[in-house]
Amino acid sequence: MKKITKKLLPIYVVAQPKGGVGKTTVAQQVLPAVLKINPENANKKIVIFEFDDNNNKRFNYSTESNIINTTFKINNADNILEGLSLDILSADDLIVIVDCGGSGDAHKVLEALNNNDFYDCHYCIPTLAGDDPQSLIALAQKIKDLDPNGEMNYFLNKCKELNGNTITEDFWQIYGDKELEELTDNTEILMIDNVYYVPEINIFSKLAMFQKSIYDIVQETNAFESKDIREVKLEWSKLGEEGRKLNSMYKFGKICRTGFNNFLKYNKLEKGI
């Protein structure tokens, strides 16, 4: 059957077989917050489907955020996606994030998506400085074999500096190394559409402390600033440890908001950073 290229709804597939590269951070925190902060998505529901047998992390999303996270076993991926496909593909007020498992499980979920006619998706691939370029290339080729028109977005995670030259040097698996001929520029073979820079920040320790999602923290930060922040802090000063926690959350929220509002994006067609 011929696949008709048509964007039915935003489907963001976060895939990366390698563990420890920030896949969960991107799928569960960064991506939902960035998408929801966009005014066009303010009233849309975000549903995160996490397919992972080993990841037991749970995140707190407020009812007001309209973000829902559900975890499924890898072996159930095909049946789950079959059951949801009609509802997902017919909704116009829904954003879907698919958090694939690590190792070979990521390939299983990608195949399950394809089996159930989920194509023309946005693919989000987290990577750390110095990751194996061959693994990235293999993943890119797998995705394009299944979904030729899919959008390829690479999330360069834990960037020490949001500086083009530094990022180019650190992420040699993408940009190569001019001094070492064997480290070639892979921007074309990786079929890059967009690159996003994620600054190095200790997200999980903060979220464990505040027991809130990044999106909710940013929203509360905005609410604090809608008042006289000095008066707000004066009230916090009367709350002891709880007040100090609120002040720390406010500071963290400002950092996250600045990062999301200035979320750097590099399109390969510009031929430079």
PDB file of C-alpha atoms in Angstrom:
ATOM      1  CA  MET A   1       0.000   0.000   0.000  1.00  0.00           C
ATOM      2  CA  LYS A   2       1.360   3.421  -0.935  1.00  0.00           C
ATOM      3  CA  LYS A   3       2.014   5.769   1.986  1.00  0.00           C
ATOM      4  CA  ILE A   4       0.472   9.180   1.470  1.00  0.00           C
ATOM      5  CA  THR A   5       2.742  11.872   2.884  1.00  0.00           C
ATOM      6  CA  LYS A   6       0.596  13.941   5.183  1.00  0.00           C
ATOM      7  CA  LYS A   7       1.221  15.346   8.641  1.00  0.00           C
ATOM      8  CA  LEU A   8      -1.703  14.025  10.640  1.00  0.00           C
ATOM      9  CA  LEU A   9      -0.510  15.258  14.016  1.00  0.00           C
ATOM     10  CA  PRO A  10       2.763  15.927  15.841  1.00  0.00           C
ATOM     11  CA  ILE A  11       4.371  12.614  16.831  1.00  0.00           C
ATOM     12  CA  TYR A  12       7.811  12.894  18.433  1.00  0.00           C
ATOM     13  CA  VAL A  13       9.792   9.667  18.668  1.00  0.00           C
ATOM     14  CA  VAL A  14      12.769   9.775  21.042  1.00  0.00           C
ATOM     15  CA  ALA A  15      15.112   6.965  20.063  1.00  0.00           C
ATOM     16  CA  GLN A  16      18.654   6.054  21.051  1.00  0.00           C
ATOM     17  CA  PRO A  17      19.846   2.481  21.697  1.00  0.00           C
ATOM     18  CA  LYS A  18      22.747   3.670  23.842  1.00  0.00           C
ATOM     19  CA  GLY A  19      21.934   4.243  27.518  1.00  0.00           C
ATOM     20  CA  GLY A  20      22.971   7.243  29.587  1.00  0.00           C
ATOM     21  CA  VAL A  21      22.792   9.816  26.795  1.00  0.00           C
ATOM     22  CA  GLY A  22      19.793  11.736  28.142  1.00  0.00           C
ATOM     23  CA  LYS A  23      16.975   9.964  26.298  1.00  0.00           C
ATOM     24  CA  THR A  24      14.689  10.036  29.331  1.00  0.00           C
ATOM     25  CA  THR A  25      15.602  13.649  30.093  1.00  0.00           C
ATOM     26  CA  VAL A  26      14.705  14.730  26.560  1.00  0.00           C
ATOM     27  CA  ALA A  27      11.527  12.632  26.279  1.00  0.00           C
ATOM     28  CA  GLN A  28      10.127  13.214  29.743  1.00  0.00           C
ATOM     29  CA  GLN A  29      11.229  16.742  30.597  1.00  0.00           C
ATOM     30  CA  VAL A  30      12.902  18.859  27.924  1.00  0.00           C
ATOM     31  CA  LEU A  31      10.639  18.038  24.978  1.00  0.00           C
ATOM     32  CA  PRO A  32       7.279  18.333  26.826  1.00  0.00           C
ATOM     33  CA  ALA A  33       8.309  21.667  28.352  1.00  0.00           C
ATOM     34  CA  VAL A  34       9.570  23.132  25.077  1.00  0.00           C
ATOM     35  CA  LEU A  35       6.437  22.009  23.229  1.00  0.00           C
ATOM     36  CA  LYS A  36       4.019  23.253  25.904  1.00  0.00           C
ATOM     37  CA  ILE A  37       5.695  26.635  26.266  1.00  0.00           C
ATOM     38  CA  ASN A  38       4.880  27.262  22.589  1.00  0.00           C
ATOM     39  CA  PRO A  39       1.595  29.280  22.699  1.00  0.00           C
ATOM     40  CA  GLU A  40       0.206  27.213  19.800  1.00  0.00           C
ATOM     41  CA  ASN A  41       0.325  24.119  22.019  1.00  0.00           C
ATOM     42  CA  ALA A  42      -0.869  25.687  25.258  1.00  0.00           C
ATOM     43  CA  ASN A  43      -4.263  23.948  25.212  1.00  0.00           C
ATOM     44  CA  LYS A  44      -3.111  20.681  23.701  1.00  0.00           C
ATOM     45  CA  LYS A  45      -2.675  17.475  25.634  1.00  0.00           C
ATOM     46  CA  ILE A  46       0.738  15.819  25.608  1.00  0.00           C
ATOM     47  CA  VAL A  47       0.743  12.059  26.015  1.00  0.00           C
ATOM     48  CA  ILE A  48       4.078  10.333  26.631  1.00  0.00           C
ATOM     49  CA  PHE A  49       4.208   6.636  25.798  1.00  0.00           C
ATOM     50  CA  GLU A  50       7.258   5.145  27.467  1.00  0.00           C
ATOM     51  CA  PHE A  51       8.252   1.705  26.206  1.00  0.00           C
ATOM     52  CA  ASP A  52      10.899   0.394  28.572  1.00  0.00           C
ATOM     53  CA  ASP A  53      11.156  -2.784  30.637  1.00  0.00           C
ATOM     54  CA  ASN A  54      13.859  -1.437  32.952  1.00  0.00           C
ATOM     55  CA  ASN A  55      13.229   2.260  33.556  1.00  0.00           C
ATOM     56  CA  ASN A  56      11.153   2.758  36.693  1.00  0.00           C
ATOM     57  CA  LYS A  57      11.498   6.546  36.887  1.00  0.00           C
ATOM     58  CA  ARG A  58       8.265   8.424  37.414  1.00  0.00           C
ATOM     59  CA  PHE A  59       7.758  12.133  36.959  1.00  0.00           C
ATOM     60  CA  ASN A  60       5.254  14.460  38.524  1.00  0.00           C
ATOM     61  CA  TYR A  61       3.079  16.474  36.170  1.00  0.00           C
ATOM     62  CA  SER A  62       0.347  18.730  37.490  1.00  0.00           C
ATOM     63  CA  THR A  63      -3.239  18.300  36.330  1.00  0.00           C
ATOM     64  CA  GLU A  64      -3.046  21.803  34.866  1.00  0.00           C
ATOM     65  CA  SER A  65      -0.069  20.902  32.658  1.00  0.00           C
ATOM     66  CA  ASN A  66      -2.201  18.444  30.648  1.00  0.00           C
ATOM     67  CA  ILE A  67       0.835  16.144  30.349  1.00  0.00           C
ATOM     68  CA  ILE A  68       0.210  12.419  30.832  1.00  0.00           C
ATOM     69  CA  ASN A  69       2.884   9.735  31.081  1.00  0.00           C
ATOM     70  CA  THR A  70       2.149   6.027  30.597  1.00  0.00           C
ATOM     71  CA  THR A  71       4.667   3.165  30.693  1.00  0.00           C
ATOM     72  CA  PHE A  72       4.371  -0.077  28.734  1.00  0.00           C
ATOM     73  CA  LYS A  73       6.477  -3.204  28.350  1.00  0.00           C
ATOM     74  CA  ILE A  74       8.477  -3.508  25.144  1.00  0.00           C
ATOM     75  CA  ASN A  75       6.814  -6.789  24.127  1.00  0.00           C
ATOM     76  CA  ASN A  76       3.429  -5.044  24.207  1.00  0.00           C
ATOM     77  CA  ALA A  77       4.487  -2.194  21.912  1.00  0.00           C
ATOM     78  CA  ASP A  78       2.874  -3.529  18.741  1.00  0.00           C
ATOM     79  CA  ASN A  79      -0.465  -4.360  20.406  1.00  0.00           C
ATOM     80  CA  ILE A  80      -0.557  -1.087  22.346  1.00  0.00           C
ATOM     81  CA  LEU A  81       0.137   1.025  19.267  1.00  0.00           C
ATOM     82  CA  GLU A  82      -2.402  -0.948  17.222  1.00  0.00           C
ATOM     83  CA  GLY A  83      -5.059  -0.244  19.829  1.00  0.00           C
ATOM     84  CA  LEU A  84      -4.239   3.455  20.019  1.00  0.00           C
ATOM     85  CA  SER A  85      -3.502   4.187  16.371  1.00  0.00           C
ATOM     86  CA  LEU A  86      -6.993   5.270  15.329  1.00  0.00           C
ATOM     87  CA  ASP A  87      -7.442   7.550  18.342  1.00  0.00           C
ATOM     88  CA  ILE A  88      -3.991   9.099  17.978  1.00  0.00           C
ATOM     89  CA  LEU A  89      -4.144   9.661  14.248  1.00  0.00           C
ATOM     90  CA  SER A  90      -7.605  11.248  14.367  1.00  0.00           C
ATOM     91  CA  ALA A  91      -6.905  13.735  17.169  1.00  0.00           C
ATOM     92  CA  ASP A  92      -6.051  17.355  16.339  1.00  0.00           C
ATOM     93  CA  ASP A  93      -5.532  18.561  19.917  1.00  0.00           C
ATOM     94  CA  LEU A  94      -2.930  15.980  20.862  1.00  0.00           C
ATOM     95  CA  ILE A  95       0.859  15.808  20.880  1.00  0.00           C
ATOM     96  CA  VAL A  96       2.351  12.330  21.194  1.00  0.00           C
ATOM     97  CA  ILE A  97       5.839  11.624  22.510  1.00  0.00           C
ATOM     98  CA  VAL A  98       7.077   8.049  22.135  1.00  0.00           C
ATOM     99  CA  ASP A  99       9.951   7.270  24.497  1.00  0.00           C
ATOM    100  CA  CYS A 100      11.657   4.187  23.032  1.00  0.00           C
ATOM    101  CA  GLY A 101      13.648   1.803  25.194  1.00  0.00           C
ATOM    102  CA  GLY A 102      17.405   1.433  25.044  1.00  0.00           C
ATOM    103  CA  SER A 103      19.582  -1.169  23.326  1.00  0.00           C
ATOM    104  CA  GLY A 104      17.750  -3.365  20.773  1.00  0.00           C
ATOM    105  CA  ASP A 105      14.407  -2.389  22.302  1.00  0.00           C
ATOM    106  CA  ALA A 106      14.552   0.953  20.480  1.00  0.00           C
ATOM    107  CA  HIS A 107      14.548  -0.862  17.137  1.00  0.00           C
ATOM    108  CA  LYS A 108      11.577  -2.977  18.225  1.00  0.00           C
ATOM    109  CA  VAL A 109       9.532   0.124  19.041  1.00  0.00           C
ATOM    110  CA  LEU A 110      10.520   1.808  15.764  1.00  0.00           C
ATOM    111  CA  GLU A 111       9.326  -1.272  13.886  1.00  0.00           C
ATOM    112  CA  ALA A 112       6.094  -1.379  15.898  1.00  0.00           C
ATOM    113  CA  LEU A 113       5.425   2.266  14.983  1.00  0.00           C
ATOM    114  CA  ASN A 114       5.956   1.463  11.312  1.00  0.00           C
ATOM    115  CA  ASN A 115       3.763  -1.656  11.505  1.00  0.00           C
ATOM    116  CA  ASN A 116       0.907   0.516  12.735  1.00  0.00           C
ATOM    117  CA  ASP A 117       1.313   3.222  10.092  1.00  0.00           C
ATOM    118  CA  PHE A 118       2.987   5.841  12.251  1.00  0.00           C
ATOM    119  CA  TYR A 119       5.202   7.614   9.743  1.00  0.00           C
ATOM    120  CA  ASP A 120       6.105  11.196   8.831  1.00  0.00           C
ATOM    121  CA  CYS A 121       7.139  11.570  12.470  1.00  0.00           C
ATOM    122  CA  HIS A 122       9.596  13.891  14.199  1.00  0.00           C
ATOM    123  CA  TYR A 123      12.537  11.782  15.404  1.00  0.00           C
ATOM    124  CA  CYS A 124      14.557  13.099  18.340  1.00  0.00           C
ATOM    125  CA  ILE A 125      17.979  11.536  18.871  1.00  0.00           C
ATOM    126  CA  PRO A 126      19.925  12.511  22.005  1.00  0.00           C
ATOM    127  CA  THR A 127      23.700  12.188  21.911  1.00  0.00           C
ATOM    128  CA  LEU A 128      26.620  13.082  24.154  1.00  0.00           C
ATOM    129  CA  ALA A 129      30.007  14.467  23.146  1.00  0.00           C
ATOM    130  CA  GLY A 130      32.227  11.675  21.861  1.00  0.00           C
ATOM    131  CA  ASP A 131      29.507   9.071  21.188  1.00  0.00           C
ATOM    132  CA  ASP A 132      30.230   6.385  18.605  1.00  0.00           C
ATOM    133  CA  PRO A 133      29.397   7.868  15.178  1.00  0.00           C
ATOM    134  CA  GLN A 134      28.740   4.432  13.657  1.00  0.00           C
ATOM    135  CA  SER A 135      25.931   3.795  16.153  1.00  0.00           C
ATOM    136  CA  LEU A 136      24.332   7.123  15.267  1.00  0.00           C
ATOM    137  CA  ILE A 137      24.648   6.392  11.552  1.00  0.00           C
ATOM    138  CA  ALA A 138      23.096   2.930  11.981  1.00  0.00           C
ATOM    139  CA  LEU A 139      20.167   4.428  13.915  1.00  0.00           C
ATOM    140  CA  ALA A 140      19.639   7.147  11.302  1.00  0.00           C
ATOM    141  CA  GLN A 141      19.625   4.581   8.509  1.00  0.00           C
ATOM    142  CA  LYS A 142      17.172   2.382  10.428  1.00  0.00           C
ATOM    143  CA  ILE A 143      14.789   5.309  10.906  1.00  0.00           C
ATOM    144  CA  LYS A 144      14.991   6.416   7.282  1.00  0.00           C
ATOM    145  CA  ASP A 145      14.435   2.852   6.048  1.00  0.00           C
ATOM    146  CA  LEU A 146      11.201   2.753   8.033  1.00  0.00           C
ATOM    147  CA  ASP A 147      10.130   6.375   7.609  1.00  0.00           C
ATOM    148  CA  PRO A 148      11.813   8.051   4.594  1.00  0.00           C
ATOM    149  CA  ASN A 149      10.031  11.367   5.148  1.00  0.00           C
ATOM    150  CA  GLY A 150      10.612  11.521   8.897  1.00  0.00           C
ATOM    151  CA  GLU A 151      12.253  14.614  10.360  1.00  0.00           C
ATOM    152  CA  MET A 152      15.654  13.999  11.964  1.00  0.00           C
ATOM    153  CA  ASN A 153      16.363  16.111  15.055  1.00  0.00           C
ATOM    154  CA  TYR A 154      19.566  15.634  17.047  1.00  0.00           C
ATOM    155  CA  PHE A 155      19.723  16.771  20.670  1.00  0.00           C
ATOM    156  CA  LEU A 156      23.306  17.500  21.683  1.00  0.00           C
ATOM    157  CA  ASN A 157      23.010  16.839  25.384  1.00  0.00           C
ATOM    158  CA  LYS A 158      25.063  18.279  28.252  1.00  0.00           C
ATOM    159  CA  CYS A 159      26.749  20.995  26.215  1.00  0.00           C
ATOM    160  CA  LYS A 160      29.369  22.585  28.451  1.00  0.00           C
ATOM    161  CA  GLU A 161      29.133  25.847  26.525  1.00  0.00           C
ATOM    162  CA  LEU A 162      26.496  27.112  24.112  1.00  0.00           C
ATOM    163  CA  ASN A 163      29.234  28.175  21.774  1.00  0.00           C
ATOM    164  CA  GLY A 164      29.342  27.017  18.165  1.00  0.00           C
ATOM    165  CA  ASN A 165      33.081  26.383  18.008  1.00  0.00           C
ATOM    166  CA  THR A 166      33.146  24.481  21.305  1.00  0.00           C
ATOM    167  CA  ILE A 167      30.169  22.337  20.325  1.00  0.00           C
ATOM    168  CA  THR A 168      31.680  21.536  16.928  1.00  0.00           C
ATOM    169  CA  GLU A 169      34.881  20.361  18.609  1.00  0.00           C
ATOM    170  CA  ASP A 170      33.159  18.368  21.383  1.00  0.00           C
ATOM    171  CA  PHE A 171      30.646  16.619  19.111  1.00  0.00           C
ATOM    172  CA  TRP A 172      33.175  15.369  16.573  1.00  0.00           C
ATOM    173  CA  GLN A 173      30.974  12.313  15.919  1.00  0.00           C
ATOM    174  CA  ILE A 174      28.695  14.709  14.011  1.00  0.00           C
ATOM    175  CA  TYR A 175      30.949  17.489  12.749  1.00  0.00           C
ATOM    176  CA  GLY A 176      34.203  15.583  12.342  1.00  0.00           C
ATOM    177  CA  ASP A 177      37.667  16.893  13.116  1.00  0.00           C
ATOM    178  CA  LYS A 178      39.580  19.007  10.597  1.00  0.00           C
ATOM    179  CA  GLU A 179      42.909  17.842  12.023  1.00  0.00           C
ATOM    180  CA  LEU A 180      42.103  14.115  11.919  1.00  0.00           C
ATOM    181  CA  GLU A 181      41.061  12.892   8.489  1.00  0.00           C
ATOM    182  CA  GLU A 182      39.564   9.662   9.866  1.00  0.00           C
ATOM    183  CA  LEU A 183      37.024  11.701  11.867  1.00  0.00           C
ATOM    184  CA  THR A 184      34.828  12.821   8.993  1.00  0.00           C
ATOM    185  CA  ASP A 185      31.927  15.266   8.915  1.00  0.00           C
ATOM    186  CA  ASN A 186      28.776  13.142   9.253  1.00  0.00           C
ATOM    187  CA  THR A 187      26.121  15.853   8.964  1.00  0.00           C
ATOM    188  CA  GLU A 188      25.019  14.594   5.546  1.00  0.00           C
ATOM    189  CA  ILE A 189      25.061  10.856   6.248  1.00  0.00           C
ATOM    190  CA  LEU A 190      23.126  11.433   9.496  1.00  0.00           C
ATOM    191  CA  MET A 191      20.451  13.133   7.365  1.00  0.00           C
ATOM    192  CA  ILE A 192      20.179  15.986   9.870  1.00  0.00           C
ATOM    193  CA  ASP A 193      17.221  18.353   9.650  1.00  0.00           C
ATOM    194  CA  ASN A 194      17.746  20.173  12.947  1.00  0.00           C
ATOM    195  CA  VAL A 195      20.214  20.186  15.808  1.00  0.00           C
ATOM    196  CA  TYR A 196      19.264  21.350  19.301  1.00  0.00           C
ATOM    197  CA  TYR A 197      21.745  22.213  22.028  1.00  0.00           C
ATOM    198  CA  VAL A 198      20.831  21.162  25.573  1.00  0.00           C
ATOM    199  CA  PRO A 199      23.009  22.859  28.218  1.00  0.00           C
ATOM    200  CA  GLU A 200      24.634  20.827  30.973  1.00  0.00           C
ATOM    201  CA  ILE A 201      22.395  21.103  34.024  1.00  0.00           C
ATOM    202  CA  ASN A 202      21.735  18.760  36.935  1.00  0.00           C
ATOM    203  CA  ILE A 203      18.064  18.242  36.158  1.00  0.00           C
ATOM    204  CA  PHE A 204      17.200  15.083  38.074  1.00  0.00           C
ATOM    205  CA  SER A 205      18.532  16.191  41.459  1.00  0.00           C
ATOM    206  CA  LYS A 206      16.486  19.388  41.171  1.00  0.00           C
ATOM    207  CA  LEU A 207      13.331  17.576  40.118  1.00  0.00           C
ATOM    208  CA  ALA A 208      13.743  15.101  42.996  1.00  0.00           C
ATOM    209  CA  MET A 209      14.015  18.031  45.387  1.00  0.00           C
ATOM    210  CA  PHE A 210      10.999  19.952  44.078  1.00  0.00           C
ATOM    211  CA  GLN A 211       8.829  16.960  43.072  1.00  0.00           C
ATOM    212  CA  LYS A 212       7.579  18.853  40.030  1.00  0.00           C
ATOM    213  CA  SER A 213       8.136  18.724  36.272  1.00  0.00           C
ATOM    214  CA  ILE A 214      10.251  21.344  34.517  1.00  0.00           C
ATOM    215  CA  TYR A 215       7.145  22.671  32.790  1.00  0.00           C
ATOM    216  CA  ASP A 216       5.327  23.197  36.089  1.00  0.00           C
ATOM    217  CA  ILE A 217       8.381  24.841  37.655  1.00  0.00           C
ATOM    218  CA  VAL A 218       8.611  27.317  34.767  1.00  0.00           C
ATOM    219  CA  GLN A 219       4.883  28.073  35.015  1.00  0.00           C
ATOM    220  CA  GLU A 220       5.187  28.730  38.767  1.00  0.00           C
ATOM    221  CA  THR A 221       8.200  30.952  38.106  1.00  0.00           C
ATOM    222  CA  ASN A 222       6.083  33.011  35.706  1.00  0.00           C
ATOM    223  CA  ALA A 223       3.343  33.235  38.346  1.00  0.00           C
ATOM    224  CA  PHE A 224       5.824  34.456  40.967  1.00  0.00           C
ATOM    225  CA  GLU A 225       7.017  37.195  38.621  1.00  0.00           C
ATOM    226  CA  SER A 226       3.489  38.360  37.881  1.00  0.00           C
ATOM    227  CA  LYS A 227       3.643  39.816  41.421  1.00  0.00           C
ATOM    228  CA  ASP A 228       6.269  41.959  43.133  1.00  0.00           C
ATOM    229  CA  ILE A 229       8.992  39.334  43.496  1.00  0.00           C
ATOM    230  CA  ARG A 230      10.519  41.169  46.460  1.00  0.00           C
ATOM    231  CA  GLU A 231       7.241  40.924  48.342  1.00  0.00           C
ATOM    232  CA  VAL A 232       7.004  37.258  47.397  1.00  0.00           C
ATOM    233  CA  LYS A 233      10.502  36.649  48.748  1.00  0.00           C
ATOM    234  CA  LEU A 234       9.621  38.506  51.925  1.00  0.00           C
ATOM    235  CA  GLU A 235       6.808  36.011  52.473  1.00  0.00           C
ATOM    236  CA  TRP A 236       9.191  33.138  51.757  1.00  0.00           C
ATOM    237  CA  SER A 237      11.592  34.452  54.383  1.00  0.00           C
ATOM    238  CA  LYS A 238       8.931  33.701  56.993  1.00  0.00           C
ATOM    239  CA  LEU A 239       8.613  30.053  55.954  1.00  0.00           C
ATOM    240  CA  GLY A 240      12.047  28.820  57.013  1.00  0.00           C
ATOM    241  CA  GLU A 241      13.256  25.763  55.075  1.00  0.00           C
ATOM    242  CA  GLU A 242      10.169  25.711  52.855  1.00  0.00           C
ATOM    243  CA  GLY A 243      10.834  29.320  51.871  1.00  0.00           C
ATOM    244  CA  ARG A 244      14.431  28.531  50.942  1.00  0.00           C
ATOM    245  CA  LYS A 245      13.183  25.634  48.826  1.00  0.00           C
ATOM    246  CA  LEU A 246      10.748  27.931  46.993  1.00  0.00           C
ATOM    247  CA  ASN A 247      13.521  30.453  46.376  1.00  0.00           C
ATOM    248  CA  SER A 248      15.782  27.715  44.990  1.00  0.00           C
ATOM    249  CA  MET A 249      12.954  26.468  42.740  1.00  0.00           C
ATOM    250  CA  TYR A 250      12.356  30.017  41.487  1.00  0.00           C
ATOM    251  CA  LYS A 251      16.033  30.379  40.548  1.00  0.00           C
ATOM    252  CA  PHE A 252      16.040  26.994  38.780  1.00  0.00           C
ATOM    253  CA  GLY A 253      12.841  27.951  36.932  1.00  0.00           C
ATOM    254  CA  LYS A 254      14.460  31.130  35.601  1.00  0.00           C
ATOM    255  CA  ILE A 255      17.428  29.122  34.307  1.00  0.00           C
ATOM    256  CA  CYS A 256      15.141  26.615  32.562  1.00  0.00           C
ATOM    257  CA  ARG A 257      12.926  29.307  31.088  1.00  0.00           C
ATOM    258  CA  THR A 258      15.906  31.195  29.684  1.00  0.00           C
ATOM    259  CA  GLY A 259      17.239  27.974  28.211  1.00  0.00           C
ATOM    260  CA  PHE A 260      13.921  27.098  26.542  1.00  0.00           C
ATOM    261  CA  ASN A 261      13.252  30.596  25.255  1.00  0.00           C
ATOM    262  CA  ASN A 262      16.726  30.674  23.702  1.00  0.00           C
ATOM    263  CA  PHE A 263      16.763  27.014  22.691  1.00  0.00           C
ATOM    264  CA  LEU A 264      19.448  27.113  20.046  1.00  0.00           C
ATOM    265  CA  LYS A 265      18.648  25.540  16.730  1.00  0.00           C
ATOM    266  CA  TYR A 266      21.077  24.898  13.893  1.00  0.00           C
ATOM    267  CA  ASN A 267      19.873  23.894  10.461  1.00  0.00           C
ATOM    268  CA  LYS A 268      22.436  22.009   8.390  1.00  0.00           C
ATOM    269  CA  LEU A 269      21.605  24.065   5.290  1.00  0.00           C
ATOM    270  CA  GLU A 270      23.271  27.094   6.888  1.00  0.00           C
ATOM    271  CA  LYS A 271      26.613  25.271   6.549  1.00  0.00           C
ATOM    272  CA  GLY A 272      27.874  26.586   9.851  1.00  0.00           C
ATOM    273  CA  ILE A 273      27.013  27.383  13.436  1.00  0.00           C
TER     274      ILE A 273
END
